Coordinates of C-alpha atoms in Angstrom, one line a residue:
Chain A
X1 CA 13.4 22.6 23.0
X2 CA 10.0 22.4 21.2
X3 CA 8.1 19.0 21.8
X4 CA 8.3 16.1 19.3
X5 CA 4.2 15.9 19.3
X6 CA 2.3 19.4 19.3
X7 CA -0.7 20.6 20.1
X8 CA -3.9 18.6 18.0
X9 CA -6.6 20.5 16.4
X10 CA -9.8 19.4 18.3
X11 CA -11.2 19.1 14.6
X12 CA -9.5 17.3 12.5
X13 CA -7.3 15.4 14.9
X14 CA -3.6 16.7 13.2
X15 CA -1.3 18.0 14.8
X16 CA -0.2 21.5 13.8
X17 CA 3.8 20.8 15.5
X18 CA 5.1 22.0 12.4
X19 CA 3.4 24.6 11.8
X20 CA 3.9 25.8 15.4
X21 CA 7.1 25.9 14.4
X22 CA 7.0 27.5 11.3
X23 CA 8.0 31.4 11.6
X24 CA 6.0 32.5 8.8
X25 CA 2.3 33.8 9.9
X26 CA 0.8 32.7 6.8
X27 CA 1.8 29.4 6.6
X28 CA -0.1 28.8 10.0
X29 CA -3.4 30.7 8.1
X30 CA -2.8 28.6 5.2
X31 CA -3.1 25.4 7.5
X32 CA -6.1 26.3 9.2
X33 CA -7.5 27.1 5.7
X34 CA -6.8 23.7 4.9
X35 CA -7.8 21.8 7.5
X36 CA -11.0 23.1 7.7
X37 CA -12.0 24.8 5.4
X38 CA -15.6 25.5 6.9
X39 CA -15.4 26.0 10.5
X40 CA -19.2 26.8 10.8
X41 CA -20.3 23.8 8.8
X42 CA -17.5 21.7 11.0
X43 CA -20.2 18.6 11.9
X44 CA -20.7 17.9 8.4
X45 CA -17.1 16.4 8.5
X46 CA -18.0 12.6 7.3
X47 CA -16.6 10.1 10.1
X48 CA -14.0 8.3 6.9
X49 CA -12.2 12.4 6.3
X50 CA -12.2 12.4 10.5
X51 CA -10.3 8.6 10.5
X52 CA -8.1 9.7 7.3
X53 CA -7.1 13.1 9.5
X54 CA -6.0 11.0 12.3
X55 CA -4.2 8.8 10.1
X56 CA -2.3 11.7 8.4
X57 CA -1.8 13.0 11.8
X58 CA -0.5 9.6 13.1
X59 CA 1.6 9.6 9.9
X60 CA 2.9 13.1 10.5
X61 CA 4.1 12.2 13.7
X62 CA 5.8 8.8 13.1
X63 CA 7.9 10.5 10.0
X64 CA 8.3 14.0 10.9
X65 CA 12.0 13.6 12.0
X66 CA 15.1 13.1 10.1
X67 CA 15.8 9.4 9.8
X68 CA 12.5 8.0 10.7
X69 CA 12.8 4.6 8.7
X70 CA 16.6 3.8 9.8
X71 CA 17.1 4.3 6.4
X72 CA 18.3 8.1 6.3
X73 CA 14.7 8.9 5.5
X74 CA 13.6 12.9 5.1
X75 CA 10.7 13.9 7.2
X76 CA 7.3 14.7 5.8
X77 CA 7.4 17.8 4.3
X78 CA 4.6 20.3 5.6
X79 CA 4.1 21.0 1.6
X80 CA 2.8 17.3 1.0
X81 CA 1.2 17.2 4.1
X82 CA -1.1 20.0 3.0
X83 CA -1.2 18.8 -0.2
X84 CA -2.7 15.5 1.6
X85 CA -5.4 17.3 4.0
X86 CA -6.4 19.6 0.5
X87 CA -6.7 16.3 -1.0
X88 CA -9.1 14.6 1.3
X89 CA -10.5 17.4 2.1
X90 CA -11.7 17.4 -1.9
X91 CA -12.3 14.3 -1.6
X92 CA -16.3 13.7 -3.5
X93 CA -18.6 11.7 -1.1
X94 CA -19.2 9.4 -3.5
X95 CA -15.7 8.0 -3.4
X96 CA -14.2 5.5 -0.5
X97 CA -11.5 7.4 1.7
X98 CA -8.0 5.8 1.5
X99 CA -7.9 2.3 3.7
X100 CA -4.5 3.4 4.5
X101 CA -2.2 6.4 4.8
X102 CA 2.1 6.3 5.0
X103 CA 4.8 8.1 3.8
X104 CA 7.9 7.5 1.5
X105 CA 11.4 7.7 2.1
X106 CA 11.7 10.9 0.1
X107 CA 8.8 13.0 2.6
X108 CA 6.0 12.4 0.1
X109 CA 2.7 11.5 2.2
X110 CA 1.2 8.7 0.3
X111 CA -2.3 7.3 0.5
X112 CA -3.9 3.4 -0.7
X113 CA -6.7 2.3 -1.5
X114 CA -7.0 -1.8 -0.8
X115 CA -9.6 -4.4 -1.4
X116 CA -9.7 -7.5 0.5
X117 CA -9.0 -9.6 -2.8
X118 CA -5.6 -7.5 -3.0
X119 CA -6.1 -4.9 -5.4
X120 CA -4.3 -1.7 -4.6
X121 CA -3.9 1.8 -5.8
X122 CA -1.5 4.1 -4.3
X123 CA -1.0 7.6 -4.4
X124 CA 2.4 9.7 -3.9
X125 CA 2.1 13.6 -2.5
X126 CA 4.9 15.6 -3.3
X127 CA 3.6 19.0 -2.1
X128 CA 3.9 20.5 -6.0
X129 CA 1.2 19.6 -7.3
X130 CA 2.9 16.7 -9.2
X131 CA 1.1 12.8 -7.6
X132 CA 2.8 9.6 -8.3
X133 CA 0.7 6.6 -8.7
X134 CA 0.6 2.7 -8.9
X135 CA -1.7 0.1 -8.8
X136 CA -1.9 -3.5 -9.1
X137 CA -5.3 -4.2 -10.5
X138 CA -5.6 -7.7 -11.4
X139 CA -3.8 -7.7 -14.8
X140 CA -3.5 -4.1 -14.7
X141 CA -0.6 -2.6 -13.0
X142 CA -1.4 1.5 -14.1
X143 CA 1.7 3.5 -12.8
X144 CA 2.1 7.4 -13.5
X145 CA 2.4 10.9 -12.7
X146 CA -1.1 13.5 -12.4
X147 CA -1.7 16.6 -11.2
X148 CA -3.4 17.8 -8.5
X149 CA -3.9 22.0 -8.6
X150 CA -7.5 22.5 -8.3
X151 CA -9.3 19.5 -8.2
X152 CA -9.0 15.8 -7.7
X153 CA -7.7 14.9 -11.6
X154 CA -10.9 12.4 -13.7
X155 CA -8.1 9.9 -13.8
X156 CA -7.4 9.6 -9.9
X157 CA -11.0 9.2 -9.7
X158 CA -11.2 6.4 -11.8
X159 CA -8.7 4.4 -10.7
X160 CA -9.9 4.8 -7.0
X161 CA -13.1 3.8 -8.3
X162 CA -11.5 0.4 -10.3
X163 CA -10.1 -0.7 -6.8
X164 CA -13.9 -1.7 -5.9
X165 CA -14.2 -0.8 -2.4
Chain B
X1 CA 21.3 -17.6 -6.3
X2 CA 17.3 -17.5 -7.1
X3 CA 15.9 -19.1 -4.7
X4 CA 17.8 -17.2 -2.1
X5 CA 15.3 -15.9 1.0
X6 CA 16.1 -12.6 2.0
X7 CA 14.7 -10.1 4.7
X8 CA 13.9 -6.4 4.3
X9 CA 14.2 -5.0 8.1
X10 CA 11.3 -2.3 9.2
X11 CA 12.5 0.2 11.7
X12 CA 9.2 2.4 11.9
X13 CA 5.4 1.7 12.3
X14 CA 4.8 3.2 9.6
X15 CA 5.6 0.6 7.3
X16 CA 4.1 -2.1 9.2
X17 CA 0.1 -3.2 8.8
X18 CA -1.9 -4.6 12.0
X19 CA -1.8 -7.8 10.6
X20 CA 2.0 -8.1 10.1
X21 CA 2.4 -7.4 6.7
X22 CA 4.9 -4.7 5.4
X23 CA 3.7 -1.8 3.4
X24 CA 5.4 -1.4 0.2
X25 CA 6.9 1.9 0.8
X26 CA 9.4 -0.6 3.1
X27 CA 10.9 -1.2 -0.4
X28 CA 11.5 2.4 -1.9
X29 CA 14.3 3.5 -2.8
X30 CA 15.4 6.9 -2.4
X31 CA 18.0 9.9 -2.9
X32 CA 19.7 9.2 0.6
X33 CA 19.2 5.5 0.3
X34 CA 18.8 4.5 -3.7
X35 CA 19.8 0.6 -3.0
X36 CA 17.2 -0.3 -0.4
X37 CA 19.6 -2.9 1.9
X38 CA 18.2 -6.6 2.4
X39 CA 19.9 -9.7 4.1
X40 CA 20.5 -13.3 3.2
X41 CA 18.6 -15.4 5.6
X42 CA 19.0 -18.8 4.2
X43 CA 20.4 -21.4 6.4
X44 CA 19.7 -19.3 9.7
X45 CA 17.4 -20.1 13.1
X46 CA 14.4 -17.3 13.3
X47 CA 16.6 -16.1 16.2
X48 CA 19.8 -15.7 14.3
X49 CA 17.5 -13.2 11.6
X50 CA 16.0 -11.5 14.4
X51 CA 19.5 -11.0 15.9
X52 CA 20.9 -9.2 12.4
X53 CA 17.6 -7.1 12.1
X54 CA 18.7 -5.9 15.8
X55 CA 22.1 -6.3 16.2
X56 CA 23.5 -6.1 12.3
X57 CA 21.1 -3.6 10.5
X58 CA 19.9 -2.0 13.2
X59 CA 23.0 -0.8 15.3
X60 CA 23.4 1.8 12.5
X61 CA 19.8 3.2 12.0
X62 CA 20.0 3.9 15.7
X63 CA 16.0 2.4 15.8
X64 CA 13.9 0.2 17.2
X65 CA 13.9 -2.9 15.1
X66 CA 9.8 -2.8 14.1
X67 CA 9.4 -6.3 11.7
X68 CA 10.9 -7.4 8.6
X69 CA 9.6 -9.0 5.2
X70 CA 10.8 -12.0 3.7
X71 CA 11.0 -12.7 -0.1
X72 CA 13.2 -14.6 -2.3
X73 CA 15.7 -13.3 -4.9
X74 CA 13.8 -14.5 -7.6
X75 CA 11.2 -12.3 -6.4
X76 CA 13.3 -9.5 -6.6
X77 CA 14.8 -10.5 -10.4
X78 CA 10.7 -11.2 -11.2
X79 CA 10.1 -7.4 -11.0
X80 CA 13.4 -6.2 -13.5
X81 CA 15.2 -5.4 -10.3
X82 CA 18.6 -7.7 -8.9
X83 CA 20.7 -7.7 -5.8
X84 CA 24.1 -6.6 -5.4
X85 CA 26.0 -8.3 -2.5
X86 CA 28.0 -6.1 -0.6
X87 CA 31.6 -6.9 1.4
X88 CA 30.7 -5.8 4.6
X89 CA 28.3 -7.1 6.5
X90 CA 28.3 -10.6 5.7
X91 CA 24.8 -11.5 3.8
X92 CA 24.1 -8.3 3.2
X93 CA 23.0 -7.6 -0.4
X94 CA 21.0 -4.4 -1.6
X95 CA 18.3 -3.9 -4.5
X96 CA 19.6 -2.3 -7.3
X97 CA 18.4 -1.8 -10.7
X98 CA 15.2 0.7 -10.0
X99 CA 14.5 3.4 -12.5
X100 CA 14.8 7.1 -12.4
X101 CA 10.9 7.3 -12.6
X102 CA 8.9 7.1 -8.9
X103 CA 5.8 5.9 -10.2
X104 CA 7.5 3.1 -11.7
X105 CA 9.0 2.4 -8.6
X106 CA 6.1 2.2 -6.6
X107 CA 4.7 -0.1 -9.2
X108 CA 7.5 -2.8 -8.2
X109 CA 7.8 -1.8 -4.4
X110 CA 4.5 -3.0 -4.5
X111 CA 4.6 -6.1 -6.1
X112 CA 7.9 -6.8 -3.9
X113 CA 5.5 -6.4 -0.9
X114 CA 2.3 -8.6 -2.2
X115 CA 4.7 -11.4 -2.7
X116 CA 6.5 -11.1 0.7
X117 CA 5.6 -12.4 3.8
X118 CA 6.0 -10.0 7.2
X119 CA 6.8 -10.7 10.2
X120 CA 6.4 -8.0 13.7
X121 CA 9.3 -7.9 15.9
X122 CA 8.2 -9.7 19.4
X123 CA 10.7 -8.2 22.0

């Protein structure tokens, strides 16, 4: 019977259970791609990417099986996971890392931003490319669907931005 | 009625912020569970909610009750969204009325948490 928490990657904090699992060789490359995409440049890791890879990891582990709200939830999917670390991992240093990182019933990883006045913006990681969003910004309430292929979209980054952290 | 308080139970930590609070993905629906389930609490002791969070809607999720979030209906009618009672169990309602869109979704899940107040479960 394989363990419910796996081994942790001494770098980015994660755990790599799933893909310990996985059968497929190059999903396991593709991970370690991902989470660190320069091992010899590893210290340059800014301490807010380390706290958000503990917080994914933290996430990953709470909602990894069937069922994990009560609710008939599905676990994270290793596709939005990755989608997530690719995500923070693009992340310019000029922007604040997410103040909070959870997942939704339907596997997606999501990822807020919050100010201590209560404005929010939330993100939704579906592992295709495709991100959900919603804020409540004051008056504004921006809701949506972007894309995340390459690079973190001009309109993401804006909207983190208009959270003012 | 409108001014109805309701609870939504929280089974997993995940959903539940240091400070009490409940994160709005507590209140997304979903393909397995599209009517997110909520309870009547009005007229009942904090033991006798704490007893339906563990007793009622927990026996069935098979988890550790976590916390809850209370609201009231009118809450819940505030963001386009209504409840549906249900025959079985008593006070149980669910929120109905979401739209096929997520984003949308998350837009009211998270006005349904601003406005609530959470609670953590103290065994």
């Amino acid at each position: 019977m394989s363990q419910a928490i796996g081994c942790i990657d001494d770098c980015t904090g994660i755990t790599s259970r799933g893909v310990e699992n996985a059968a497929t060789p190059w999903i396991k490359e593709l991970y370690k791609k991902l989470i660190n995409p320069n091992p010899e440049n590893a210290e340059t890791f800014a301490r807010p990417k380390e706290r958000c890879r503990e917080m994914l990891n933290t996430t990953y582990v709470e909602c990894s099986e069937e069922n994990w709200d009560g609710y008939g939830a599905r676990p994270v999917s290793d596709a939005s996971l990755f989608e997530s670390v690719r995500f923070i991992n693009e992340l310019p240093s000029y922007l604040p890392a997410p103040s909070d990182i959870s997942a939704d019933p339907d596997g997606h990883i999501t990822m807020e931003w919050r100010n201590p006045r209560g404005l929010i913006f939330a993100m939704s990681f579906s592992g295709t490319g495709e991100v959900y969003y919603a804020g409540l910004l004051g008056v504004n309430k921006p809701r949506g669907t972007s894309y995340f292929i390459n690079s973190i979209p001009k309109d993401l980054i804006e909207k983190i931005q208009s959270v003012g952290l | 009625m409108p001014n109805c308080k309701i609870s939504r139970f929280v089974f997993t930590n995940a959903w539940m912020r240091a400070n009490g609070s409940v994160k709005w993905n507590a209140f997304m629906p979903s393909e397995k569970n599209p009517r997110p389930s909520v309870f009547r609490i009005d007229g009942l002791t904090e033991e006798d909610v704490w007893n339906i969070g563990v007793n009622v809607a927990g026996k069935p999720s098979g988890r550790d009750l976590k916390g809850r979030a209370d609201l009231f209906e009118q809450d819940v009618i505030n963001v386009r969204l209504h409840l549906e009672n249900t025959p079985e169990p008593p006070r149980h309602a669910e929120i109905v009325g979401w739209s096929p869109d997520k984003a949308d979704n998350m837009s009211k899940a998270q006005e349904l948490a601003h406005i609530s107040k959470g609670y953590y479960f103290l065994k």
